[in-house]
PDB file of C-alpha atoms in Angstrom:
ATOM      1  CA  MET A 145     143.620  75.751  74.440  1.00  0.00           C
ATOM      2  CA  ASN A 146     144.020  79.699  75.172  1.00  0.00           C
ATOM      3  CA  SER A 147     144.185  81.433  71.979  1.00  0.00           C
ATOM      4  CA  ARG A 148     147.295  83.422  73.261  1.00  0.00           C
ATOM      5  CA  PHE A 149     149.232  80.459  73.287  1.00  0.00           C
ATOM      6  CA  ILE A 150     150.053  79.474  69.734  1.00  0.00           C
ATOM      7  CA  PRO A 151     153.391  78.849  67.960  1.00  0.00           C
ATOM      8  CA  SER A 152     155.286  81.762  66.455  1.00  0.00           C
ATOM      9  CA  PRO A 153     155.992  81.922  62.758  1.00  0.00           C
ATOM     10  CA  ASP A 154     159.282  80.040  61.637  1.00  0.00           C
ATOM     11  CA  ALA A 155     160.964  83.284  60.313  1.00  0.00           C
ATOM     12  CA  GLU A 156     163.135  84.491  63.112  1.00  0.00           C
ATOM     13  CA  ALA A 157     162.345  88.086  64.229  1.00  0.00           C
ATOM     14  CA  ASP A 158     164.964  90.799  63.406  1.00  0.00           C
ATOM     15  CA  VAL A 159     165.387  92.339  66.888  1.00  0.00           C
ATOM     16  CA  LEU A 160     168.162  94.279  65.966  1.00  0.00           C
ATOM     17  CA  ARG A 161     165.816  96.803  63.787  1.00  0.00           C
ATOM     18  CA  ARG A 162     163.024  96.983  66.237  1.00  0.00           C
ATOM     19  CA  THR A 163     162.451  96.898  70.138  1.00  0.00           C
ATOM     20  CA  PRO A 164     162.101  93.231  71.096  1.00  0.00           C
ATOM     21  CA  THR A 165     159.070  92.001  72.820  1.00  0.00           C
ATOM     22  CA  ALA A 166     159.240  90.232  76.193  1.00  0.00           C
ATOM     23  CA  ALA A 167     157.211  87.721  78.226  1.00  0.00           C
ATOM     24  CA  VAL A 168     157.701  86.617  81.889  1.00  0.00           C
ATOM     25  CA  VAL A 169     157.752  82.798  82.255  1.00  0.00           C
ATOM     26  CA  THR A 170     157.029  81.291  85.730  1.00  0.00           C
ATOM     27  CA  ALA A 171     157.064  77.552  86.567  1.00  0.00           C
ATOM     28  CA  SER A 172     154.874  77.003  89.576  1.00  0.00           C
ATOM     29  CA  TYR A 173     152.691  74.243  91.388  1.00  0.00           C
ATOM     30  CA  ALA A 174     149.908  73.746  93.740  1.00  0.00           C
ATOM     31  CA  PRO A 175     151.604  74.539  96.904  1.00  0.00           C
ATOM     32  CA  ASP A 176     152.765  77.693  95.522  1.00  0.00           C
ATOM     33  CA  LEU A 177     149.339  79.132  94.384  1.00  0.00           C
ATOM     34  CA  GLU A 178     149.399  81.919  96.782  1.00  0.00           C
ATOM     35  CA  ARG A 179     153.185  82.836  96.382  1.00  0.00           C
ATOM     36  CA  CYS A 180     152.446  82.788  92.640  1.00  0.00           C
ATOM     37  CA  ARG A 181     149.224  85.203  93.447  1.00  0.00           C
ATOM     38  CA  LEU A 182     151.652  87.874  95.236  1.00  0.00           C
ATOM     39  CA  LEU A 183     154.183  87.571  92.499  1.00  0.00           C
ATOM     40  CA  CYS A 184     151.230  88.455  89.681  1.00  0.00           C
ATOM     41  CA  GLU A 185     149.825  91.270  91.858  1.00  0.00           C
ATOM     42  CA  THR A 186     153.265  92.703  92.570  1.00  0.00           C
ATOM     43  CA  LEU A 187     154.444  92.047  88.630  1.00  0.00           C
ATOM     44  CA  ASP A 188     151.291  94.069  87.559  1.00  0.00           C
ATOM     45  CA  ARG A 189     151.909  96.751  89.733  1.00  0.00           C
ATOM     46  CA  TYR A 190     155.473  97.256  89.147  1.00  0.00           C
ATOM     47  CA  VAL A 191     157.202  95.796  86.068  1.00  0.00           C
ATOM     48  CA  SER A 192     156.745  97.420  82.690  1.00  0.00           C
ATOM     49  CA  GLY A 193     157.948  96.253  79.138  1.00  0.00           C
ATOM     50  CA  VAL A 194     156.135  92.941  79.169  1.00  0.00           C
ATOM     51  CA  ALA A 195     154.050  91.778  76.580  1.00  0.00           C
ATOM     52  CA  HIS A 196     152.670  88.529  78.389  1.00  0.00           C
ATOM     53  CA  HIS A 197     153.023  86.475  81.313  1.00  0.00           C
ATOM     54  CA  TYR A 198     152.892  82.428  80.871  1.00  0.00           C
ATOM     55  CA  ILE A 199     152.648  80.197  84.156  1.00  0.00           C
ATOM     56  CA  LEU A 200     153.517  76.945  83.647  1.00  0.00           C
ATOM     57  CA  VAL A 201     152.145  73.960  85.600  1.00  0.00           C
ATOM     58  CA  GLU A 202     151.240  70.262  85.671  1.00  0.00           C
ATOM     59  CA  HIS A 203     147.873  69.245  83.854  1.00  0.00           C
ATOM     60  CA  ARG A 204     146.226  68.436  87.370  1.00  0.00           C
ATOM     61  CA  ASP A 205     146.977  72.183  88.650  1.00  0.00           C
ATOM     62  CA  MET A 206     145.284  73.922  85.624  1.00  0.00           C
ATOM     63  CA  ALA A 207     141.960  74.551  87.042  1.00  0.00           C
ATOM     64  CA  LEU A 208     143.606  76.065  90.084  1.00  0.00           C
ATOM     65  CA  PHE A 209     146.043  78.642  88.637  1.00  0.00           C
ATOM     66  CA  ARG A 210     143.335  79.508  85.942  1.00  0.00           C
ATOM     67  CA  GLN A 211     142.028  82.244  88.254  1.00  0.00           C
ATOM     68  CA  LEU A 212     145.195  83.988  87.788  1.00  0.00           C
ATOM     69  CA  GLU A 213     144.709  84.539  84.151  1.00  0.00           C
ATOM     70  CA  ASN A 214     143.739  87.922  82.370  1.00  0.00           C
ATOM     71  CA  SER A 215     144.204  89.310  79.187  1.00  0.00           C
ATOM     72  CA  ARG A 216     148.005  89.469  79.804  1.00  0.00           C
ATOM     73  CA  ARG A 217     148.606  86.315  81.640  1.00  0.00           C
ATOM     74  CA  THR A 218     148.348  82.596  80.364  1.00  0.00           C
ATOM     75  CA  VAL A 219     148.468  79.239  82.277  1.00  0.00           C
ATOM     76  CA  VAL A 220     149.965  76.699  80.137  1.00  0.00           C
ATOM     77  CA  ASP A 221     149.727  73.022  80.650  1.00  0.00           C
ATOM     78  CA  GLU A 222     152.847  70.975  80.489  1.00  0.00           C
ATOM     79  CA  ARG A 223     151.116  68.489  78.486  1.00  0.00           C
ATOM     80  CA  ASP A 224     151.294  71.165  75.730  1.00  0.00           C
ATOM     81  CA  LEU A 225     154.797  71.604  76.229  1.00  0.00           C
ATOM     82  CA  LEU A 226     156.454  68.110  77.047  1.00  0.00           C
ATOM     83  CA  PRO A 227     156.471  64.797  75.254  1.00  0.00           C
ATOM     84  CA  ARG A 228     153.430  62.751  76.029  1.00  0.00           C
ATOM     85  CA  TRP A 229     155.731  59.682  77.136  1.00  0.00           C
ATOM     86  CA  LEU A 230     156.562  61.637  80.084  1.00  0.00           C
ATOM     87  CA  HIS A 231     153.963  60.677  82.842  1.00  0.00           C
ATOM     88  CA  ALA A 232     153.539  62.313  86.395  1.00  0.00           C
ATOM     89  CA  PHE A 233     152.508  59.936  89.210  1.00  0.00           C
ATOM     90  CA  ASP A 234     151.918  60.261  93.101  1.00  0.00           C
ATOM     91  CA  ASP A 235     155.074  58.626  94.574  1.00  0.00           C
ATOM     92  CA  PRO A 236     154.398  55.950  97.000  1.00  0.00           C
ATOM     93  CA  LEU A 237     158.112  56.122  98.309  1.00  0.00           C
ATOM     94  CA  SER A 238     156.962  59.781  99.754  1.00  0.00           C
ATOM     95  CA  LEU A 239     153.718  58.262 101.125  1.00  0.00           C
ATOM     96  CA  PHE A 240     152.016  60.086  98.225  1.00  0.00           C
ATOM     97  CA  ARG A 241     153.229  63.528  99.158  1.00  0.00           C
ATOM     98  CA  ARG A 242     155.224  64.287  96.217  1.00  0.00           C
ATOM     99  CA  ARG A 243     155.049  63.543  92.422  1.00  0.00           C
ATOM    100  CA  ILE A 244     157.405  61.719  90.379  1.00  0.00           C
ATOM    101  CA  TRP A 245     157.881  61.746  86.604  1.00  0.00           C
ATOM    102  CA  LEU A 246     158.396  58.740  84.918  1.00  0.00           C
ATOM    103  CA  SER A 247     159.280  57.261  81.310  1.00  0.00           C
ATOM    104  CA  LEU A 248     161.262  54.618  79.468  1.00  0.00           C
ATOM    105  CA  LYS A 249     163.435  57.336  78.138  1.00  0.00           C
ATOM    106  CA  THR A 250     164.304  59.459  81.259  1.00  0.00           C
ATOM    107  CA  ARG A 251     165.504  58.820  84.693  1.00  0.00           C
ATOM    108  CA  PRO A 252     162.830  59.465  87.289  1.00  0.00           C
ATOM    109  CA  LEU A 253     162.327  63.056  87.597  1.00  0.00           C
ATOM    110  CA  ARG A 254     161.011  65.150  90.652  1.00  0.00           C
ATOM    111  CA  GLY A 255     158.811  68.547  90.158  1.00  0.00           C
ATOM    112  CA  TRP A 256     161.827  70.793  90.279  1.00  0.00           C
ATOM    113  CA  HIS A 257     163.361  68.976  87.370  1.00  0.00           C
ATOM    114  CA  VAL A 258     160.139  69.166  85.075  1.00  0.00           C
ATOM    115  CA  GLN A 259     159.869  73.145  86.116  1.00  0.00           C
ATOM    116  CA  GLN A 260     163.089  73.554  84.488  1.00  0.00           C
ATOM    117  CA  LEU A 261     162.215  71.391  81.308  1.00  0.00           C
ATOM    118  CA  ARG A 262     158.965  73.554  81.037  1.00  0.00           C
ATOM    119  CA  ARG A 263     161.145  76.638  81.037  1.00  0.00           C
ATOM    120  CA  ILE A 264     163.177  75.501  77.930  1.00  0.00           C
ATOM    121  CA  ALA A 265     159.965  73.889  76.169  1.00  0.00           C
ATOM    122  CA  ILE A 266     157.839  77.283  76.255  1.00  0.00           C
ATOM    123  CA  SER A 267     160.649  78.717  73.871  1.00  0.00           C
ATOM    124  CA  ALA A 268     158.768  76.479  71.078  1.00  0.00           C
ATOM    125  CA  HIS A 269     155.397  77.969  71.855  1.00  0.00           C
ATOM    126  CA  ALA A 270     156.001  81.520  72.958  1.00  0.00           C
ATOM    127  CA  GLY A 271     155.806  84.200  70.288  1.00  0.00           C
ATOM    128  CA  GLU A 272     158.059  86.931  72.168  1.00  0.00           C
ATOM    129  CA  ASP A 273     161.632  87.605  71.529  1.00  0.00           C
ATOM    130  CA  VAL A 274     162.889  87.694  74.917  1.00  0.00           C
ATOM    131  CA  LEU A 275     161.668  85.206  77.743  1.00  0.00           C
ATOM    132  CA  ILE A 276     162.332  86.393  81.249  1.00  0.00           C
ATOM    133  CA  PHE A 277     162.358  83.723  84.213  1.00  0.00           C
ATOM    134  CA  CYS A 278     160.824  84.759  87.274  1.00  0.00           C
ATOM    135  CA  ASP A 279     160.270  82.005  90.203  1.00  0.00           C
ATOM    136  CA  SER A 280     157.054  82.111  91.702  1.00  0.00           C
ATOM    137  CA  ASP A 281     158.154  82.635  95.289  1.00  0.00           C
ATOM    138  CA  VAL A 282     159.445  86.085  93.973  1.00  0.00           C
ATOM    139  CA  ALA A 283     157.620  89.454  94.758  1.00  0.00           C
ATOM    140  CA  PHE A 284     158.360  92.757  93.157  1.00  0.00           C
ATOM    141  CA  LEU A 285     158.889  95.781  95.511  1.00  0.00           C
ATOM    142  CA  LYS A 286     160.040  98.695  93.075  1.00  0.00           C
ATOM    143  CA  PRO A 287     159.302  99.749  89.466  1.00  0.00           C
ATOM    144  CA  PHE A 288     161.361  97.715  87.017  1.00  0.00           C
ATOM    145  CA  ASP A 289     161.251  98.107  83.182  1.00  0.00           C
ATOM    146  CA  CYS A 290     162.418  94.945  81.529  1.00  0.00           C
ATOM    147  CA  SER A 291     164.469  96.847  78.723  1.00  0.00           C
ATOM    148  CA  ALA A 292     167.233  96.204  81.296  1.00  0.00           C
ATOM    149  CA  PHE A 293     167.465  92.725  79.397  1.00  0.00           C
ATOM    150  CA  TRP A 294     168.642  94.162  76.267  1.00  0.00           C
ATOM    151  CA  ARG A 295     171.146  96.524  74.887  1.00  0.00           C
ATOM    152  CA  ASP A 296     171.850  97.413  71.000  1.00  0.00           C
ATOM    153  CA  GLY A 297     169.814  94.016  69.981  1.00  0.00           C
ATOM    154  CA  LYS A 298     171.406  91.676  72.564  1.00  0.00           C
ATOM    155  CA  VAL A 299     169.889  90.147  75.354  1.00  0.00           C
ATOM    156  CA  ARG A 300     171.623  90.422  78.987  1.00  0.00           C
ATOM    157  CA  LEU A 301     173.094  86.821  80.099  1.00  0.00           C
ATOM    158  CA  PHE A 302     173.599  86.565  83.743  1.00  0.00           C
ATOM    159  CA  ARG A 303     176.812  85.346  84.721  1.00  0.00           C
ATOM    160  CA  ARG A 304     179.019  85.099  87.734  1.00  0.00           C
ATOM    161  CA  ASP A 305     182.647  84.864  86.208  1.00  0.00           C
ATOM    162  CA  GLY A 306     184.705  82.001  87.796  1.00  0.00           C
ATOM    163  CA  ALA A 307     182.340  81.360  90.419  1.00  0.00           C
ATOM    164  CA  LEU A 308     182.418  77.366  90.326  1.00  0.00           C
ATOM    165  CA  SER A 309     186.459  77.561  90.636  1.00  0.00           C
ATOM    166  CA  GLY A 310     186.168  78.025  94.510  1.00  0.00           C
ATOM    167  CA  GLU A 311     185.290  75.723  97.330  1.00  0.00           C
ATOM    168  CA  GLY A 312     181.671  74.537  97.886  1.00  0.00           C
ATOM    169  CA  HIS A 313     180.501  74.602  94.354  1.00  0.00           C
ATOM    170  CA  GLU A 314     180.700  70.852  93.591  1.00  0.00           C
ATOM    171  CA  GLU A 315     176.910  70.294  92.738  1.00  0.00           C
ATOM    172  CA  HIS A 316     176.903  73.289  90.327  1.00  0.00           C
ATOM    173  CA  ARG A 317     180.314  71.838  88.590  1.00  0.00           C
ATOM    174  CA  ILE A 318     178.285  68.719  88.071  1.00  0.00           C
ATOM    175  CA  TRP A 319     175.446  70.692  86.349  1.00  0.00           C
ATOM    176  CA  SER A 320     177.918  72.426  84.110  1.00  0.00           C
ATOM    177  CA  ARG A 321     179.776  69.425  83.311  1.00  0.00           C
ATOM    178  CA  ASN A 322     176.323  67.665  82.353  1.00  0.00           C
ATOM    179  CA  ALA A 323     175.263  70.621  80.402  1.00  0.00           C
ATOM    180  CA  GLY A 324     178.486  70.454  78.102  1.00  0.00           C
ATOM    181  CA  LEU A 325     178.045  66.784  77.630  1.00  0.00           C
ATOM    182  CA  ALA A 326     174.079  67.470  76.376  1.00  0.00           C
ATOM    183  CA  LEU A 327     175.716  70.167  74.101  1.00  0.00           C
ATOM    184  CA  GLY A 328     178.617  68.004  72.714  1.00  0.00           C
ATOM    185  CA  ILE A 329     181.167  70.114  74.002  1.00  0.00           C
ATOM    186  CA  GLU A 330     184.488  68.618  74.726  1.00  0.00           C
ATOM    187  CA  PRO A 331     184.700  66.937  78.447  1.00  0.00           C
ATOM    188  CA  SER A 332     188.224  68.279  78.757  1.00  0.00           C
ATOM    189  CA  GLU A 333     186.951  71.819  78.251  1.00  0.00           C
ATOM    190  CA  VAL A 334     186.653  73.402  81.980  1.00  0.00           C
ATOM    191  CA  PHE A 335     184.170  75.838  82.418  1.00  0.00           C
ATOM    192  CA  THR A 336     183.867  77.793  85.841  1.00  0.00           C
ATOM    193  CA  HIS A 337     181.050  80.374  85.314  1.00  0.00           C
ATOM    194  CA  ASP A 338     177.865  80.487  87.018  1.00  0.00           C
ATOM    195  CA  TYR A 339     174.542  81.055  85.316  1.00  0.00           C
ATOM    196  CA  ILE A 340     171.973  80.337  88.258  1.00  0.00           C
ATOM    197  CA  SER A 341     169.614  82.805  89.374  1.00  0.00           C
ATOM    198  CA  THR A 342     166.114  84.391  89.261  1.00  0.00           C
ATOM    199  CA  LEU A 343     164.840  87.309  87.053  1.00  0.00           C
ATOM    200  CA  ILE A 344     167.215  86.388  84.085  1.00  0.00           C
ATOM    201  CA  ALA A 345     166.643  86.277  80.272  1.00  0.00           C
ATOM    202  CA  TRP A 346     167.266  84.404  77.542  1.00  0.00           C
ATOM    203  CA  ARG A 347     166.819  84.920  73.789  1.00  0.00           C
ATOM    204  CA  ARG A 348     163.934  82.607  72.693  1.00  0.00           C
ATOM    205  CA  GLU A 349     165.339  81.938  69.234  1.00  0.00           C
ATOM    206  CA  THR A 350     168.729  80.660  70.910  1.00  0.00           C
ATOM    207  CA  VAL A 351     166.658  78.415  73.214  1.00  0.00           C
ATOM    208  CA  THR A 352     165.077  76.668  69.811  1.00  0.00           C
ATOM    209  CA  ALA A 353     168.373  76.585  68.375  1.00  0.00           C
ATOM    210  CA  MET A 354     170.066  75.090  71.442  1.00  0.00           C
ATOM    211  CA  CYS A 355     167.223  72.133  71.629  1.00  0.00           C
ATOM    212  CA  ALA A 356     167.844  71.593  67.722  1.00  0.00           C
ATOM    213  CA  ARG A 357     171.408  71.107  68.613  1.00  0.00           C
ATOM    214  CA  ILE A 358     171.080  68.650  71.134  1.00  0.00           C
ATOM    215  CA  GLU A 359     168.820  66.712  69.056  1.00  0.00           C
ATOM    216  CA  LYS A 360     171.116  66.609  66.123  1.00  0.00           C
ATOM    217  CA  ILE A 361     174.022  65.686  68.048  1.00  0.00           C
ATOM    218  CA  HIS A 362     172.352  62.775  69.855  1.00  0.00           C
ATOM    219  CA  GLY A 363     169.574  61.997  67.595  1.00  0.00           C
ATOM    220  CA  ARG A 364     166.916  61.876  70.490  1.00  0.00           C
ATOM    221  CA  ASN A 365     164.365  64.281  71.632  1.00  0.00           C
ATOM    222  CA  TRP A 366     165.964  66.945  73.818  1.00  0.00           C
ATOM    223  CA  VAL A 367     163.857  66.221  76.903  1.00  0.00           C
ATOM    224  CA  GLU A 368     165.286  62.587  76.831  1.00  0.00           C
ATOM    225  CA  ILE A 369     169.002  63.644  76.480  1.00  0.00           C
ATOM    226  CA  VAL A 370     168.587  66.406  79.374  1.00  0.00           C
ATOM    227  CA  GLY A 371     166.408  64.104  81.474  1.00  0.00           C
ATOM    228  CA  ALA A 372     168.903  61.214  81.320  1.00  0.00           C
ATOM    229  CA  SER A 373     170.782  62.722  84.192  1.00  0.00           C
ATOM    230  CA  ARG A 374     168.730  63.879  87.543  1.00  0.00           C
ATOM    231  CA  LYS A 375     171.655  66.485  88.086  1.00  0.00           C
ATOM    232  CA  PHE A 376     171.056  69.296  85.707  1.00  0.00           C
ATOM    233  CA  SER A 377     170.215  73.212  85.212  1.00  0.00           C
ATOM    234  CA  GLU A 378     168.472  74.310  82.535  1.00  0.00           C
ATOM    235  CA  CYS A 379     170.360  77.752  83.267  1.00  0.00           C
ATOM    236  CA  MET A 380     173.703  76.092  82.980  1.00  0.00           C
ATOM    237  CA  ILE A 381     172.750  74.624  79.730  1.00  0.00           C
ATOM    238  CA  TYR A 382     171.725  77.842  78.330  1.00  0.00           C
ATOM    239  CA  GLY A 383     174.670  79.632  79.704  1.00  0.00           C
ATOM    240  CA  ARG A 384     177.217  77.112  78.243  1.00  0.00           C
ATOM    241  CA  TYR A 385     175.490  77.048  74.876  1.00  0.00           C
ATOM    242  CA  VAL A 386     175.809  80.862  74.517  1.00  0.00           C
ATOM    243  CA  ASP A 387     179.427  81.026  75.589  1.00  0.00           C
ATOM    244  CA  ASP A 388     180.823  77.773  74.578  1.00  0.00           C
ATOM    245  CA  VAL A 389     179.078  77.324  71.240  1.00  0.00           C
ATOM    246  CA  LEU A 390     177.975  80.611  70.043  1.00  0.00           C
ATOM    247  CA  ASP A 391     180.983  82.380  71.746  1.00  0.00           C
ATOM    248  CA  GLY A 392     178.593  84.937  73.257  1.00  0.00           C
ATOM    249  CA  ALA A 393     176.633  86.021  70.122  1.00  0.00           C
ATOM    250  CA  GLY A 394     173.521  87.932  70.488  1.00  0.00           C
ATOM    251  CA  HIS A 395     174.150  88.488  74.259  1.00  0.00           C
ATOM    252  CA  PHE A 396     176.035  90.771  76.829  1.00  0.00           C
ATOM    253  CA  HIS A 397     176.825  89.553  80.168  1.00  0.00           C
ATOM    254  CA  GLY A 398     175.847  91.017  83.339  1.00  0.00           C
ATOM    255  CA  SER A 399     176.711  89.979  87.061  1.00  0.00           C
ATOM    256  CA  GLU A 400     174.205  92.216  88.969  1.00  0.00           C
ATOM    257  CA  GLU A 401     171.393  90.450  90.309  1.00  0.00           C
ATOM    258  CA  PHE A 402     167.969  91.973  90.129  1.00  0.00           C
ATOM    259  CA  CYS A 403     166.261  89.732  92.932  1.00  0.00           C
ATOM    260  CA  ARG A 404     167.710  89.708  96.476  1.00  0.00           C
ATOM    261  CA  VAL A 405     166.948  86.013  97.403  1.00  0.00           C
ATOM    262  CA  HIS A 406     166.542  84.183 101.068  1.00  0.00           C
ATOM    263  CA  TRP A 407     167.741  80.778  99.672  1.00  0.00           C
ATOM    264  CA  THR A 408     168.462  78.828 102.761  1.00  0.00           C
ATOM    265  CA  GLY A 409     167.764  78.650 106.618  1.00  0.00           C
ATOM    266  CA  GLU A 410     164.655  79.625 108.593  1.00  0.00           C
ATOM    267  CA  ALA A 411     161.895  81.743 108.044  1.00  0.00           C
ATOM    268  CA  LEU A 412     162.925  85.617 108.648  1.00  0.00           C
ATOM    269  CA  SER A 413     161.192  87.407 111.814  1.00  0.00           C
ATOM    270  CA  ASP A 414     159.476  90.504 111.050  1.00  0.00           C
ATOM    271  CA  GLU A 415     162.610  92.632 111.825  1.00  0.00           C
ATOM    272  CA  GLU A 416     165.025  90.362 110.025  1.00  0.00           C
ATOM    273  CA  PHE A 417     162.684  90.671 106.878  1.00  0.00           C
ATOM    274  CA  ARG A 418     162.900  94.342 107.275  1.00  0.00           C
ATOM    275  CA  ARG A 419     166.531  94.369 107.356  1.00  0.00           C
ATOM    276  CA  PHE A 420     166.883  91.929 104.449  1.00  0.00           C
ATOM    277  CA  VAL A 421     164.683  94.501 102.351  1.00  0.00           C
ATOM    278  CA  ALA A 422     166.803  97.107 103.592  1.00  0.00           C
ATOM    279  CA  ALA A 423     170.054  95.425 102.477  1.00  0.00           C
ATOM    280  CA  MET A 424     168.708  95.126  98.703  1.00  0.00           C
ATOM    281  CA  ALA A 425     171.281  96.739  96.196  1.00  0.00           C
ATOM    282  CA  PRO A 426     170.444  99.652  94.156  1.00  0.00           C
ATOM    283  CA  GLU A 427     169.801  97.491  91.328  1.00  0.00           C
ATOM    284  CA  GLN A 428     167.649  94.984  93.184  1.00  0.00           C
ATOM    285  CA  VAL A 429     163.713  95.301  92.499  1.00  0.00           C
ATOM    286  CA  ALA A 430     162.165  92.048  94.030  1.00  0.00           C
ATOM    287  CA  ILE A 431     162.799  89.793  96.702  1.00  0.00           C
ATOM    288  CA  GLY A 432     162.727  85.795  96.837  1.00  0.00           C
ATOM    289  CA  MET A 433     161.900  83.858  99.935  1.00  0.00           C
ATOM    290  CA  GLN A 434     162.309  80.021  99.001  1.00  0.00           C
ATOM    291  CA  SER A 435     159.227  78.527  99.623  1.00  0.00           C
ATOM    292  CA  PHE A 436     160.447  75.534 101.096  1.00  0.00           C
ATOM    293  CA  ILE A 437     161.563  77.707 103.924  1.00  0.00           C
ATOM    294  CA  GLY A 438     158.116  78.240 104.761  1.00  0.00           C
ATOM    295  CA  THR A 439     157.746  81.927 105.433  1.00  0.00           C
ATOM    296  CA  ASP A 440     154.164  82.590 105.618  1.00  0.00           C
ATOM    297  CA  VAL A 441     152.749  84.647 102.566  1.00  0.00           C
ATOM    298  CA  GLY A 442     150.406  86.478 104.648  1.00  0.00           C
ATOM    299  CA  ARG A 443     153.407  87.734 106.444  1.00  0.00           C
ATOM    300  CA  ILE A 444     155.107  88.753 103.486  1.00  0.00           C
ATOM    301  CA  ARG A 445     152.019  90.551 102.187  1.00  0.00           C
ATOM    302  CA  ARG A 446     151.721  92.558 105.280  1.00  0.00           C
ATOM    303  CA  LEU A 447     155.415  93.172 105.404  1.00  0.00           C
ATOM    304  CA  ILE A 448     155.782  94.795 102.120  1.00  0.00           C
ATOM    305  CA  GLY A 449     152.255  96.657 102.441  1.00  0.00           C
ATOM    306  CA  LEU A 450     149.871  94.789 100.499  1.00  0.00           C
ATOM    307  CA  ASP A 451     147.511  94.233 103.259  1.00  0.00           C
TER     308      ASP A 451
END
């Protein structure tokens, strides 16, 4: 195992008296290798204030992604993060094109479920104070200092206030409700905030405390509790833990999104892509082209001036 990837001491870091250390965390998989390579290049070029970058992948993708490692970047095997009773297989129902994770303790899980579990699990192994989550289909276009994620010893929690109270958010409401169940929050408590985005930060010690709470309430491993439903969001679980359980302690809220994302639809033409970039808000420093849309990575590299 890479020597950089070791458990941190049990004593909690006193981030109120010093500048916290930060790590960027990216969960990825083989089809997104070139997108992840682009992320790494632009992160190294534009982002400051980062002590390390962890890329979390399935065991069979380790050798492929190790080409991206350097002195400040480690590729982490999910087998070092998740319980050994969770096993990955080629799924015959998809003609072996997709992967499925099976166990006797969870529902059948897809790759996007397990990527979320990895993001939570890295907190028990990383040594940095703040974990900054960035998807592998993101590219930085402007300089960005990660000090934007903390203020006076508090970490920035991304939150869209009341976003789930409107039409068209039923799936997010289910994720929020399931987060409450995992955390032992009364189902009658209605919570309408949304915490889902990319390029967001969590306090590492808060994540480990969140997992400990889930295990104390249910008497089982937190992976088993979260994975008992296929409808969950790691961002919702963390957000509701901070706001509902901790009453916001150790955090301040921010609704501005640092990354402008093209979530759905078709791949953008060159001119549409240029307009998309031109429409970035002043605080936005990165763009995300959802990988399933199929935008060619070579086109993205050319259009942002890397080729």
